[in-house]
Coordinates of C-alpha atoms in Angstrom, one line a residue:
X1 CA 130.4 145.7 103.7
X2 CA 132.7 146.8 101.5
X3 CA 129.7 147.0 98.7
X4 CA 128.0 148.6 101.4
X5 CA 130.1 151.4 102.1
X6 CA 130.7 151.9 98.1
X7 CA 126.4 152.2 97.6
X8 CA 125.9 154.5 100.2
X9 CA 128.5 157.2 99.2
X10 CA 127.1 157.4 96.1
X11 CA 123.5 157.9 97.4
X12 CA 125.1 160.5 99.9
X13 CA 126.6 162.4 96.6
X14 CA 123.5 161.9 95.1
X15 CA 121.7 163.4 98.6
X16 CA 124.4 166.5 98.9
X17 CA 123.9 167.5 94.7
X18 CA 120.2 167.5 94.7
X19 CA 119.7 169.4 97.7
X20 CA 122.3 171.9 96.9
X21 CA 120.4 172.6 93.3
X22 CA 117.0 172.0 94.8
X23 CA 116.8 175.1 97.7
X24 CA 117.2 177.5 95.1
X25 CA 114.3 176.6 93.3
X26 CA 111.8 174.6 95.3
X27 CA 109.8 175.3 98.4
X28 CA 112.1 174.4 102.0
X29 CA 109.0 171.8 102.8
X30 CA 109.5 170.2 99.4
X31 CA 113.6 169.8 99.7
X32 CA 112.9 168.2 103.5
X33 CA 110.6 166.0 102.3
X34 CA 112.9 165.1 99.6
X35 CA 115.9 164.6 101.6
X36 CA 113.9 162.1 104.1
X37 CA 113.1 160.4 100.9
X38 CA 116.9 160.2 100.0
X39 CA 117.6 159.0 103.9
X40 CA 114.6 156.0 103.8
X41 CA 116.5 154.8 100.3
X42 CA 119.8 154.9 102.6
X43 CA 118.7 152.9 105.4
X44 CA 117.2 150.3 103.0
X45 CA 120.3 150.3 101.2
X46 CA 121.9 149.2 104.1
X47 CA 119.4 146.3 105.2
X48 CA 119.9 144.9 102.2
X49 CA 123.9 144.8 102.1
X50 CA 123.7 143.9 106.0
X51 CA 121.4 141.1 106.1
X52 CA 123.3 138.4 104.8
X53 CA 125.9 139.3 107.5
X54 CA 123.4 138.8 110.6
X55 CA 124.1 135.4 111.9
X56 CA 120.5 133.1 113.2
X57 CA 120.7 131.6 116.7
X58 CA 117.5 129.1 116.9
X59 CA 115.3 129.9 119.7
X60 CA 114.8 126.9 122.3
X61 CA 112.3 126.0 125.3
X62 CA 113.6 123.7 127.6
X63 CA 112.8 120.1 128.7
X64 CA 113.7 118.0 132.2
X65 CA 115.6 121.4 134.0
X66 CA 115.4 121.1 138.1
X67 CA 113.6 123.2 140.1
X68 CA 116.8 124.2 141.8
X69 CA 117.9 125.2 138.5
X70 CA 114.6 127.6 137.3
X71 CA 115.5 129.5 140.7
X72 CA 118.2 131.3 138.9
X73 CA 116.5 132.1 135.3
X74 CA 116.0 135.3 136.7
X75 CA 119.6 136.0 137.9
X76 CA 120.4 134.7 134.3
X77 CA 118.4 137.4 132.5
X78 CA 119.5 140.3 134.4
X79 CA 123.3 139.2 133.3
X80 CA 122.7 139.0 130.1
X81 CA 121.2 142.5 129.9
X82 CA 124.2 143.7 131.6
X83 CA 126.3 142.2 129.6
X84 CA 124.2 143.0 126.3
X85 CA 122.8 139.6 125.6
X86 CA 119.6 139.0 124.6
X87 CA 117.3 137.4 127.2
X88 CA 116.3 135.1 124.5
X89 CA 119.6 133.2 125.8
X90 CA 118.3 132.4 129.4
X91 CA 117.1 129.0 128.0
X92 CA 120.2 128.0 126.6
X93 CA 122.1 129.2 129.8
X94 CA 119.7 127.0 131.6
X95 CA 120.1 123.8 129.8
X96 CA 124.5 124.5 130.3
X97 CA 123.7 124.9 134.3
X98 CA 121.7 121.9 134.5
X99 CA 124.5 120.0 133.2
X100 CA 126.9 122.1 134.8
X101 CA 125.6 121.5 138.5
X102 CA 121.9 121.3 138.5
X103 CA 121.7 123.9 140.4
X104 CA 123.3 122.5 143.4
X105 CA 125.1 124.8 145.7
X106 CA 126.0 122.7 148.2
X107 CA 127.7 120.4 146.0
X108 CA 129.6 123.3 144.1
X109 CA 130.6 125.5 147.1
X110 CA 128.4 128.5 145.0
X111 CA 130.3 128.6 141.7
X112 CA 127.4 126.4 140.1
X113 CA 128.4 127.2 136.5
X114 CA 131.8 125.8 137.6
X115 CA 133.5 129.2 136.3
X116 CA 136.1 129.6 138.5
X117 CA 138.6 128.7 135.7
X118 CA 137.9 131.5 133.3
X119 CA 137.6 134.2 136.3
X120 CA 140.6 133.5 137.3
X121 CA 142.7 131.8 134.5
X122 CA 142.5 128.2 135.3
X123 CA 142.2 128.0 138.9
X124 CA 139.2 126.0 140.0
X125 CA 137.2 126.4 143.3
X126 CA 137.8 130.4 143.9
X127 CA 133.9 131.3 143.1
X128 CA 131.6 130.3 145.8
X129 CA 129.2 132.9 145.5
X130 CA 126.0 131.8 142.8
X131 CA 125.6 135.1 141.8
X132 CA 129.4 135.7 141.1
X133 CA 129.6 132.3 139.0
X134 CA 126.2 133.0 137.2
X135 CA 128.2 136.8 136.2
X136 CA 131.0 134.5 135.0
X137 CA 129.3 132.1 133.3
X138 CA 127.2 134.2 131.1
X139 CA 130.5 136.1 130.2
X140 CA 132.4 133.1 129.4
X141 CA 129.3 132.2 127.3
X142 CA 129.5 135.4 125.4
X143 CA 133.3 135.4 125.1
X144 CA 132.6 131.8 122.9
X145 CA 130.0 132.6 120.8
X146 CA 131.3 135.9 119.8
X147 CA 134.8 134.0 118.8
X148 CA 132.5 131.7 117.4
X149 CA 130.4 133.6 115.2
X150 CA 127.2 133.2 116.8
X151 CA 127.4 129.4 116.1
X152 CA 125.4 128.4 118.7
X153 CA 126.4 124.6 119.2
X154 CA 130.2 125.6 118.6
X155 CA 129.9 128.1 121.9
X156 CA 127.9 125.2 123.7
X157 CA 131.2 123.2 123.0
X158 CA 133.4 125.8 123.9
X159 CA 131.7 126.1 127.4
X160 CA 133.2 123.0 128.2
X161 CA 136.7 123.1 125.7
X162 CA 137.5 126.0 126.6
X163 CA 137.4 129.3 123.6
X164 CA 140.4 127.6 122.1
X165 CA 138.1 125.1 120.6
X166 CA 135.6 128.0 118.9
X167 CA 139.2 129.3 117.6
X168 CA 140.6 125.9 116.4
X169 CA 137.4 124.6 114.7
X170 CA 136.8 127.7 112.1
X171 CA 133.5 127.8 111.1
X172 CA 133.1 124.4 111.1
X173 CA 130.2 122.5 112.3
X174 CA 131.2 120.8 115.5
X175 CA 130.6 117.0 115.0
X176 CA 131.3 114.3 117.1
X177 CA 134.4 113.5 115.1
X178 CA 135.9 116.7 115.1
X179 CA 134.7 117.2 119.1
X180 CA 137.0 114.1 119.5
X181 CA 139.8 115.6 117.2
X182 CA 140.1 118.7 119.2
X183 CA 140.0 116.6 122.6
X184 CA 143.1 114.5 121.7
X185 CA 144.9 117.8 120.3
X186 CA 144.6 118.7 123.8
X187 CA 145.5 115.6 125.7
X188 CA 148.9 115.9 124.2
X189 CA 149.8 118.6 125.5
X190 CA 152.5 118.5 128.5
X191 CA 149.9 120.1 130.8
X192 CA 146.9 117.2 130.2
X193 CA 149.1 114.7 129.7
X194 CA 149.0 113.6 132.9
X195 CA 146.1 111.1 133.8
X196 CA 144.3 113.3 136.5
X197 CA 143.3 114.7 132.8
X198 CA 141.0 111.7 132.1
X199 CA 137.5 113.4 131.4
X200 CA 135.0 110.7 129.6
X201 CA 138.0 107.9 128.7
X202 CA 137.3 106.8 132.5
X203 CA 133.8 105.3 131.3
X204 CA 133.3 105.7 127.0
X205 CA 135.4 103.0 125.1
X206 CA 134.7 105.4 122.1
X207 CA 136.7 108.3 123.2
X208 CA 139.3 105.9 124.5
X209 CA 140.3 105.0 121.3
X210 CA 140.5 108.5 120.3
X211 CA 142.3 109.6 123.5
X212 CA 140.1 112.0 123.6
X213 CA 140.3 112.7 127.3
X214 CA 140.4 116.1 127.6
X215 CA 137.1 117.7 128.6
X216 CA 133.6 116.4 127.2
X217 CA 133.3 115.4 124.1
X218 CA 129.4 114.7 124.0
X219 CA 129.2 118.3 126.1
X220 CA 126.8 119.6 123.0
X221 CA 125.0 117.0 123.3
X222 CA 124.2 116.7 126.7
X223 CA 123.1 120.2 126.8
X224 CA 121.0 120.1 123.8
X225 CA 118.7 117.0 125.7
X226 CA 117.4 120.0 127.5
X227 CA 116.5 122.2 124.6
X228 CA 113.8 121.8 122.4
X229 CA 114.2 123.9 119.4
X230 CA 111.3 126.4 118.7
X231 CA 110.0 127.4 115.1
X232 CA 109.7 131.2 114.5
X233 CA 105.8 131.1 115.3
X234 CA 107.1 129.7 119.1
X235 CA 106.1 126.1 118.1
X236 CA 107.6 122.9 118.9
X237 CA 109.5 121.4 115.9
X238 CA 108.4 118.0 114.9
X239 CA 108.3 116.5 118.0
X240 CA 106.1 113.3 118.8
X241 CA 102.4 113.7 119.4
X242 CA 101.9 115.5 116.3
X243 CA 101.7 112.5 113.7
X244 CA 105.2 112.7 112.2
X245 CA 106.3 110.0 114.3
X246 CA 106.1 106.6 114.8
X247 CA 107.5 103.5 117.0
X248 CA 109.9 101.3 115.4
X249 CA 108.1 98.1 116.4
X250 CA 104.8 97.5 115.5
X251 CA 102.2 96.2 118.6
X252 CA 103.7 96.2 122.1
X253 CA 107.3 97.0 122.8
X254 CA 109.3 96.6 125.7
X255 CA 112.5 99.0 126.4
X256 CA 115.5 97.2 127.6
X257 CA 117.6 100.2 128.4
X258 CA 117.2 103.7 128.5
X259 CA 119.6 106.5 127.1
X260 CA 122.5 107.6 129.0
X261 CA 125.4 106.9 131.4
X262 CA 124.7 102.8 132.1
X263 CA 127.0 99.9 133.5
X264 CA 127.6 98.7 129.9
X265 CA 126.5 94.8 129.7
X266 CA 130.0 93.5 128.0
X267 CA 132.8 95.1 130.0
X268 CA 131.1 95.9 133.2
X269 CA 132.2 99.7 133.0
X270 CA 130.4 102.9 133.0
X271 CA 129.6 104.2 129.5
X272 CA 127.4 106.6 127.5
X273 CA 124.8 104.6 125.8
X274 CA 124.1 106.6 123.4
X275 CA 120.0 105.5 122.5
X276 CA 117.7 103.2 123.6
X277 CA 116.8 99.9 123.3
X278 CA 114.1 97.8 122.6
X279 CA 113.8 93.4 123.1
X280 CA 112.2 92.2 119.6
X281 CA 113.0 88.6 118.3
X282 CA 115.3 87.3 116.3
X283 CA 115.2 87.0 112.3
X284 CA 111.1 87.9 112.7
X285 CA 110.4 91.4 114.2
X286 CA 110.1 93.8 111.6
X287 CA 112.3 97.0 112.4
X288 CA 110.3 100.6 110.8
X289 CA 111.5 103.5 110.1
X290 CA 110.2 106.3 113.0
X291 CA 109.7 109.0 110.3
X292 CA 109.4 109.6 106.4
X293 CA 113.0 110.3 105.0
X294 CA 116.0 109.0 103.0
X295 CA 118.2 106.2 103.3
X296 CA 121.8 107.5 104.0
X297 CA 123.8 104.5 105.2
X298 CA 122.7 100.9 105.0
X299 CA 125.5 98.4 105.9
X300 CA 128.2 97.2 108.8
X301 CA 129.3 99.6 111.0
X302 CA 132.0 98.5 113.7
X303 CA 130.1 97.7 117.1
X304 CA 126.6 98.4 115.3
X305 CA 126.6 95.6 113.4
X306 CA 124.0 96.1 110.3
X307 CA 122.9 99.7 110.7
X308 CA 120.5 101.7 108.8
X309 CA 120.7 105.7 109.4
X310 CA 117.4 107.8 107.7
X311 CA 117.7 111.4 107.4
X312 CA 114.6 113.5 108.1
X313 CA 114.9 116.6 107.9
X314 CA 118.9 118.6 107.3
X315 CA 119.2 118.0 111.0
X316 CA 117.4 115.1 112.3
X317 CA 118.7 111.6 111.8
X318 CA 117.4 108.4 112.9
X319 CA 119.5 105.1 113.4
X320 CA 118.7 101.2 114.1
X321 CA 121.5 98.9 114.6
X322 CA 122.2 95.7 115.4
X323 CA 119.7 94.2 112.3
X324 CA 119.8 90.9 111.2
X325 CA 118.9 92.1 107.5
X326 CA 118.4 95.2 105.8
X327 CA 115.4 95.4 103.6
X328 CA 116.8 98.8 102.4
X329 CA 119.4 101.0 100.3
X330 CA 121.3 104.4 100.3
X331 CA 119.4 106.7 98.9
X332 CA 115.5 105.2 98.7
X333 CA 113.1 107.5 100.3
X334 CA 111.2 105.7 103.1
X335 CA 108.0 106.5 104.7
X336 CA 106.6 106.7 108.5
X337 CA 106.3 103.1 109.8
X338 CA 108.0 101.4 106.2
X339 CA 110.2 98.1 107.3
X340 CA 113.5 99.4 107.2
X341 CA 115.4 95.4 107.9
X342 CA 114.5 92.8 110.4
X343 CA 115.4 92.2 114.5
X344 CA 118.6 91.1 115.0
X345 CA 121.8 91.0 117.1
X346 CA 125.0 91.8 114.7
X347 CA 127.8 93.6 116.0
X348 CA 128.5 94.1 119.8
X349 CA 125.4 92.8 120.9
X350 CA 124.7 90.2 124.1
X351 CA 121.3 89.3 122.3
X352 CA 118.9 90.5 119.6
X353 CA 117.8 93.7 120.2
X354 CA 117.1 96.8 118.3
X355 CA 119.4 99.5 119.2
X356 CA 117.5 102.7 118.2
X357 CA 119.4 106.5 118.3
X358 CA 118.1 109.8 117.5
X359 CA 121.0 112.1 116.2
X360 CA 121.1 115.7 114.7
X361 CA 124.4 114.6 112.3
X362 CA 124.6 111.4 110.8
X363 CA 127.5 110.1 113.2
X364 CA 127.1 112.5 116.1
X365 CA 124.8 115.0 117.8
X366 CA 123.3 112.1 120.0
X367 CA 119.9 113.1 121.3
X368 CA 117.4 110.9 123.6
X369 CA 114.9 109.1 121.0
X370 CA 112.5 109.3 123.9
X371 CA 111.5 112.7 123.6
X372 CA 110.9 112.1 119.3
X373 CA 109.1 109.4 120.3
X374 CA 107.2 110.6 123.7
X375 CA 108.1 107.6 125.7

């Protein structure tokens, strides 16, 4: 801005000395045509020192939102015009309330955006009119991605952490690892300390070894399952049914369990299973790669076992675990349907399986494979 400011004094200098010299000589039409000239090189002065500072939000259409949710898009549009939003927003704010609540008054007593706690500083259940927590909930949301730049998935996160966490993380992106960072910042602090503070530690053996039990950690996630990001021309991105996709097992396949909160299979406990998988057999089923892209990790990783993780595009990932061998390296290029390594059932595994996940990092950013794949 600075450069900015500097450029358009000296056009202004440049503006007041040739209309001073010109009246004298030249007709009045001529100097106000002249001096319009001098303002259109002003304004485009400006767009060109101001664009880099204009921040991008994507644009989204949404996916698997309630009925009892869609009632209130319209509430949600009027607040953010009154608050100065852009309506552009509503789908975002949709996707948060359907994790939020779903829509469910009953269940909520009316505050179904659950933002009683930044109305009132931290007390919970004083909203219980929709309309009141929809007002709140859309100012929260601004507070968050104001403080947070306009990064979209940071104020995602924040509706859940709390505008703390848009502070703490500075401009970073907000992975997984640093979603579980700021969550076991938090825990030990005297006031979440104690264990009514449990958050997703009472059913995810991950964030119980990270303490991260404060909040959501996989908020951002869970949200974005309900987006479907939209190219500029209103398109879906690369999404199945166009070609750029295809199933990790050749022939028929048969899905073994589905993405999401399960009973997990080895300690009998609710957890966040985190893709999908498919029943394939042992040393023989070839595993393929879902999409063209490049090998970024190709080796043991903890409970995964042998894991291969392609990257697509800069923020689509695709990961298979649990192989028996892997018939690739970092950093080959694969192509849609190329054998990536063979069935198998390494790491924490009851039996061979391929354990398939769809991420937008490479750890994190869990997404449900089944709507790449259009199961």
């Amino acid at each position: 801005m600075a450069e900015s400011n500097a450029a358009l004094k000296e056009v202004g200098k440049m503006a007041g000395g040739k209309a001073l010299t010109s009246v004298g000589t030249l007709p009045v039409g001529l100097v106000v045509l002249f001096i319009a000239f001098l303002v259109f090189i002003v304004l485009f002065v400006m767009s060109i020192f101001q664009d880099d500072e204009i921040v991008n939000t994507p644009q989204y259409n949404v996916k698997g939102i309630s009925a009892q949710v869609m009632q209130f898009k319209s509430a949600i549009e009027t607040e953010l015009v009154n608050q100065g939003l852009d309506t552009s927003m509503a789908n975002v704010l949709l996707a948060i309330l359907q994790q939020e609540s779903g829509g469910n008054i009953a269940r909520t007593n009316g505050d179904i955006f659950q933002s009683s706690e930044s109305m009132s500083g931290g007390k919970m259940g004083v909203i219980t009119d929709p309309n009141v927590s929809i007002k709140y909930g859309v100012k929260h949301f601004k507070n968050v991605l104001t403080t947070s730049n306009n990064n979209l998935d940071v104020a995602i996160q924040s509706y859940n952490y709390g505008i703390g966490f848009a502070t703490w993380i500075q401009g970073k992106e907000p992975t997984l690892e640093k979603r579980f960072e700021f969550s076991a910042e938090m825990k030990q602090k005297p006031q979440y300390a104690s264990s009514v503070y449990t958050g997703v530690c009472r059913y995810d053996a991950e964030a119980q070894a990270w303490n991260a039990c404060y909040g959501d950690p996989y908020y951002l996630d869970k949200v974005k399952n309900y987006l479907v990001i939209l190219e500029s021309d209103g398109d879906f991105m690369g999404f199945a049914g166009d070609g750029n996709f295809a199933m990790p097992i050749a022939g028929t396949m048969t899905m073994t369990s589905d993405y999401g909160l399960r009973i997990d299979p080895i300690t009998g406990e609710g957890s966040m299973h985190k893709g999908i998988d498919f029943g394939c057999v042992n040393y023989v089923t070839a595993i393929r790669s879902i999409a063209a892209g490049r090998i970024v990790f190709s080796g043991v990783q903890n409970g995964y076992g042998n894991i291969v993780i392609v990257q697509h595009e800069q923020s689509l990932f695709s990961a298979y675990a649990h192989l028996s061998s892997l018939s690739v390296n970092v950093g080959d290029s694969v192509t849609l349907g190329q054998q990536i390594g063979v069935c198998g059932s390494t790491g924490r595994s009851t039996g061979p399986h391929l354990h398939l996940e769809v991420r937008r990092e490479k750890f994190g950013g869990f997404q449900d494979p089944k709507s790449i794949l259009g199961l």
